[in-house]
Short mmCIF file of C-alpha atoms in Angstrom, two decimals:
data_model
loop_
_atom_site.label_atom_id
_atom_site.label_comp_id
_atom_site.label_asym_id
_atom_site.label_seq_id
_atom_site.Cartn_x
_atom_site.Cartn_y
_atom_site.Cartn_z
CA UNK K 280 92.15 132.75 69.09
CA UNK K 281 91.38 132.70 72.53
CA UNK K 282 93.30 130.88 75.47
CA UNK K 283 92.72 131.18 78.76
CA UNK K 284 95.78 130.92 81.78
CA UNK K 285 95.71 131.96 85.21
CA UNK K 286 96.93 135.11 86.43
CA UNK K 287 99.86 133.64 88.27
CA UNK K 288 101.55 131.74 84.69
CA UNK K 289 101.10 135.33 83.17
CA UNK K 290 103.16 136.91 85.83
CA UNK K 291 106.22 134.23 85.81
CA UNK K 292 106.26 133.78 82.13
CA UNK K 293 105.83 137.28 81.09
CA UNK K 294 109.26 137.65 79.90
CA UNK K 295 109.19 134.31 77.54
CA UNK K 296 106.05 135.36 75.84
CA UNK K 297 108.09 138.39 74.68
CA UNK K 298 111.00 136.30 73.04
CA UNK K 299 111.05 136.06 69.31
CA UNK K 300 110.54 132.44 69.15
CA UNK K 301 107.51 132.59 71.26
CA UNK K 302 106.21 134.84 69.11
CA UNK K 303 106.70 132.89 65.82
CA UNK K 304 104.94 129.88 67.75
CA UNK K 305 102.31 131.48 68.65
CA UNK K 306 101.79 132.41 64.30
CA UNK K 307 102.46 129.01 63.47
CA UNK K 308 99.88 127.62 66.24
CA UNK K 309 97.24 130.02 65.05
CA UNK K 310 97.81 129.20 61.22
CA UNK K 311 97.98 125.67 62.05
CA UNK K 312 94.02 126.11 63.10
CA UNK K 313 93.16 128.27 60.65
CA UNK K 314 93.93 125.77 57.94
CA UNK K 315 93.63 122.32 59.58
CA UNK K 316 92.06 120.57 62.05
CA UNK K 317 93.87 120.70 65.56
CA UNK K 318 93.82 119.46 69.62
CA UNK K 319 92.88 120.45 71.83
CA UNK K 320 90.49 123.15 71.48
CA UNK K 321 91.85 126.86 71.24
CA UNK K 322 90.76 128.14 74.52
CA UNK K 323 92.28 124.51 76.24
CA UNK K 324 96.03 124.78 75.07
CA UNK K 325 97.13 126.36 78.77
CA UNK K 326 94.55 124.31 80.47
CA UNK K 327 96.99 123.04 82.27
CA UNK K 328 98.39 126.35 83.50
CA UNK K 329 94.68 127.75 84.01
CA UNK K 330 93.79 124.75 86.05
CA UNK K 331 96.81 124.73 88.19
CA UNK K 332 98.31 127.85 89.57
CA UNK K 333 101.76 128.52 89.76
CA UNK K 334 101.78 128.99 93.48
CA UNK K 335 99.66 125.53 93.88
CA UNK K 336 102.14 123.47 92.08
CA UNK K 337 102.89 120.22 94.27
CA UNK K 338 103.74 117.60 91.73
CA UNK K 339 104.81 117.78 87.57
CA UNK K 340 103.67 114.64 85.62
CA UNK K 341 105.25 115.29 81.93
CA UNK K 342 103.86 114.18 79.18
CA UNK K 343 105.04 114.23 75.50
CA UNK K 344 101.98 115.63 73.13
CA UNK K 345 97.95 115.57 73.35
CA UNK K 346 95.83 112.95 71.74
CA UNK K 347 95.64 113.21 68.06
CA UNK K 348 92.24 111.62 68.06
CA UNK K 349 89.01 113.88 67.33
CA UNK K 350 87.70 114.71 70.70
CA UNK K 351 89.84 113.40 73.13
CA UNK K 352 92.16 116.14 74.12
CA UNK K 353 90.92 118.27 76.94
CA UNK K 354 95.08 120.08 77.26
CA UNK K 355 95.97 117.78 80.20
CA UNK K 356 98.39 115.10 79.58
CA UNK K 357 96.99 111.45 80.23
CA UNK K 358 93.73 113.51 80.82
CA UNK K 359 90.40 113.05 78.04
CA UNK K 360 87.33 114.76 78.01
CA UNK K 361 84.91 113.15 79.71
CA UNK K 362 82.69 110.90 77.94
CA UNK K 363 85.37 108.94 76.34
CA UNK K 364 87.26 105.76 77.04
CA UNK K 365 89.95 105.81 80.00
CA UNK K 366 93.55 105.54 77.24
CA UNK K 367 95.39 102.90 77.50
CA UNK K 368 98.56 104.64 79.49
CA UNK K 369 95.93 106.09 82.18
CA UNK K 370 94.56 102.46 82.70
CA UNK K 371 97.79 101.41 84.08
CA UNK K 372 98.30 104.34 85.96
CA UNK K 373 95.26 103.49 87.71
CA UNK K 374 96.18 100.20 88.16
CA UNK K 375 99.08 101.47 89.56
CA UNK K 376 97.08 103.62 92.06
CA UNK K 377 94.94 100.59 93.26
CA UNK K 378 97.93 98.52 94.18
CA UNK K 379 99.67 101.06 95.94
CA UNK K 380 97.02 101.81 97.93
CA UNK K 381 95.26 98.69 98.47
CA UNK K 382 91.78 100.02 97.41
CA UNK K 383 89.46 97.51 97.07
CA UNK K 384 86.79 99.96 94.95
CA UNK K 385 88.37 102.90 93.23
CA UNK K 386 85.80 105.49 92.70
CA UNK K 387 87.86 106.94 89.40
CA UNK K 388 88.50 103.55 87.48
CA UNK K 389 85.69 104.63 84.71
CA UNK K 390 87.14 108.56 84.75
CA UNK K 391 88.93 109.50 81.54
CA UNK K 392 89.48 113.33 83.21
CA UNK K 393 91.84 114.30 85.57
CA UNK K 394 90.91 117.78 86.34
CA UNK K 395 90.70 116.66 89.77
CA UNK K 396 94.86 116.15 89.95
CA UNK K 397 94.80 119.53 88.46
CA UNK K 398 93.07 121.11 90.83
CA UNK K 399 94.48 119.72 93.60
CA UNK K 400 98.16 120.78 92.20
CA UNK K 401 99.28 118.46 89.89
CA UNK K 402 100.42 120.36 86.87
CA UNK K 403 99.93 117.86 83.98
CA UNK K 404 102.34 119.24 81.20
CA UNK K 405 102.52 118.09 77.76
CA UNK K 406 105.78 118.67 75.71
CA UNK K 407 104.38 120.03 73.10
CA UNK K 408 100.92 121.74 73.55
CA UNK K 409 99.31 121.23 70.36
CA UNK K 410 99.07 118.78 68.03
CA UNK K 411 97.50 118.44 64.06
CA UNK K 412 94.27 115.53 64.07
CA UNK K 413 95.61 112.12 63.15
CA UNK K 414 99.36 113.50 63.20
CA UNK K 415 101.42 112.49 66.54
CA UNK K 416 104.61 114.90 67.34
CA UNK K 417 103.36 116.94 64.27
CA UNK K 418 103.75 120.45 66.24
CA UNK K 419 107.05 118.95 68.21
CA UNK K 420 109.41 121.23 66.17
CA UNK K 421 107.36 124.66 66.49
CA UNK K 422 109.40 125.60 69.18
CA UNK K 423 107.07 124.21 72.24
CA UNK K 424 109.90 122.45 73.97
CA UNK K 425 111.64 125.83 74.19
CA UNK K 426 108.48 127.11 76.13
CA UNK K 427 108.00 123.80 78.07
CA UNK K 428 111.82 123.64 79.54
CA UNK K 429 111.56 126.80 80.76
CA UNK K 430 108.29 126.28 82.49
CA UNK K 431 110.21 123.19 84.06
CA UNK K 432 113.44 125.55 84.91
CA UNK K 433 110.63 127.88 86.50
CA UNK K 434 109.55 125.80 88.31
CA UNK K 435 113.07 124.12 89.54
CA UNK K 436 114.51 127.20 90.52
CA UNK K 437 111.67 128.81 92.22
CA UNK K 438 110.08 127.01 93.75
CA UNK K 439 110.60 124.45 96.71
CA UNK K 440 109.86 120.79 97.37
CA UNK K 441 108.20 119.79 94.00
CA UNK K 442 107.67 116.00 93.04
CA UNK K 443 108.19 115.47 89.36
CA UNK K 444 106.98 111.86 87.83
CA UNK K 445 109.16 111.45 84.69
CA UNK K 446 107.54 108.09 83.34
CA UNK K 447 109.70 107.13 80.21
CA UNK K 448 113.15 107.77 78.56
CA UNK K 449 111.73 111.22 76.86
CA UNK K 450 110.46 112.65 80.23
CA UNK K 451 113.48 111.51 82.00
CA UNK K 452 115.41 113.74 79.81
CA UNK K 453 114.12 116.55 81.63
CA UNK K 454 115.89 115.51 85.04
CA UNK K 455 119.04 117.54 83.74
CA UNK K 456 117.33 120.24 83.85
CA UNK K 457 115.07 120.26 87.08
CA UNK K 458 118.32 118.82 88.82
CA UNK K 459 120.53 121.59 87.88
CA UNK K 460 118.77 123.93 89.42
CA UNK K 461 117.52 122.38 92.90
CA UNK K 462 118.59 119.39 95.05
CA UNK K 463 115.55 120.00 96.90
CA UNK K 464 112.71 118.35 94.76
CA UNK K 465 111.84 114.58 94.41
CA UNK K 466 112.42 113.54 91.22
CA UNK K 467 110.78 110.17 90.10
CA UNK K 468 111.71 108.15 87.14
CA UNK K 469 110.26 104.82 85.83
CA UNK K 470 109.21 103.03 82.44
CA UNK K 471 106.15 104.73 80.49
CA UNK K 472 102.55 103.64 81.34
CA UNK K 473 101.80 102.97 78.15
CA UNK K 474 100.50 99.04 77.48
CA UNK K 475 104.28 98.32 75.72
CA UNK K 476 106.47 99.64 78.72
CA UNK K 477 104.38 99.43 81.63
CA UNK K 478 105.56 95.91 82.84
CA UNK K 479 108.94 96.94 82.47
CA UNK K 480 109.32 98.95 85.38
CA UNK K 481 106.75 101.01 85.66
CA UNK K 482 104.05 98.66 87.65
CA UNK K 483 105.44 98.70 91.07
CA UNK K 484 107.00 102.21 90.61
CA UNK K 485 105.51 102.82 94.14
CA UNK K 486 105.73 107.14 92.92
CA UNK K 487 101.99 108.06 94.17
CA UNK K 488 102.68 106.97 97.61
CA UNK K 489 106.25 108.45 97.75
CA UNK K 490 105.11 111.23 96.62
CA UNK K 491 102.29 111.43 99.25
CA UNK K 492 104.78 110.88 101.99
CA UNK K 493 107.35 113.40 100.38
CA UNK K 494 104.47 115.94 100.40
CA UNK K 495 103.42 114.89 104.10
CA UNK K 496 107.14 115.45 104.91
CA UNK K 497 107.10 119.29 103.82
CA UNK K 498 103.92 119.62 105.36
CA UNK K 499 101.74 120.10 102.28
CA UNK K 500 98.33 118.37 101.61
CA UNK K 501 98.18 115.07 99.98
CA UNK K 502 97.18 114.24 96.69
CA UNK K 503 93.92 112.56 96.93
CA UNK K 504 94.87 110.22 93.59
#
């Protein structure tokens, strides 16, 4: 099974791909496919860490697990192939996006893909990095979190001046962590996106433009959103 992950994640995480319970995800994972049908696509579980290096990472958005719908998953949370419908939760968010910054025609409205946050240093991190067709959370107790929270310690401690979006009560239990490490990152917390929670808090979250302006403050490039 082939994966692909930039050269910078191998160097940082070299040490957790050696632990034992790494090593009995990574059988589970790869019987998992060999038996059933699973998202994303092999070579698309570390998109996210192919697309955006470790020294490039501005901003974290968490998410929990990838769609569990047959071509959808691309290994980007809130992200799709392109091709399909914009979901539900990344409606809103765009919604969100077009209020905050008054834009009268957003060019990405119809865009289900967000490799262009990725690229531009948005590391958009699942939970759980796999996930079996038609069964949400299936994979959640393989031992992904394990690998996740570290990635999110990682990042905390080494790094400087990060902007982490934790939209809902299961992302916002990662502030512990990123907050126990650094005082020096922004750390944004609101309701979920998703059509049930988004008028509850998040709508009006203002957290693109703060974190434009907290970017703009270390002197690093905007996100163009």
């Amino acid at each position: 099974m082939s994966v692909k992950i930039n050269p910078s994640w191998l160097k940082v995480l070299e040490n957790e791909f050696e632990k034992p319970y790494f090593t009995l995800l990574t059988s589970q994972v790869k019987e998992e496919y060999a038996k059933s049908k699973v998202f994303p696509d092999p070579q698309n579980i570390f998109r996210a860490f192919d697309l955006t290096p470790f020294d490039y990472v501005k901003v974290v958005i968490l998410g929990q697990d990838p769609y569990h719908t047959p071509g959808v998953a691309d290994g980007l949370a809130f992200s799709t192939k392109p091709g399909n419908r914009v979901p539900p939760s990344l409606q809103n968010i765009y919604k969100e996006i077009i209020t905050e910054f008054s834009y009268n025609n957003y060019p990405y409205l119809n865009d289900p893909d967000l490799t262009r946050w990725a690229t531009q240093g948005v590391l958009l991190l699942n939970n759980t990095l796999t996930v079996r067709s038609g069964e949400p959370n299936s994979h959640s107790k393989f031992g992904w979190d394990i690998f996740t929270n570290e990635v999110i310690q990682i990042i905390s401690r080494e790094k400087s001046h990060v902007v982490f979006l934790l939209w809902g009560k299961f992302a916002q239990s990662k502030k512990l962590i990123i907050e126990s490490l650094s005082a020096n990152h922004l750390v944004l917390e609101s309701a979920h996106p998703s059509p049930f929670s988004a008028d509850k808090g998040f709508f009006g979250n203002n957290h693109f433009k703060q974190t434009n302006d907290f970017l703009i403050e270390h002197d690093e490039k905007i996100i163009s959103w």
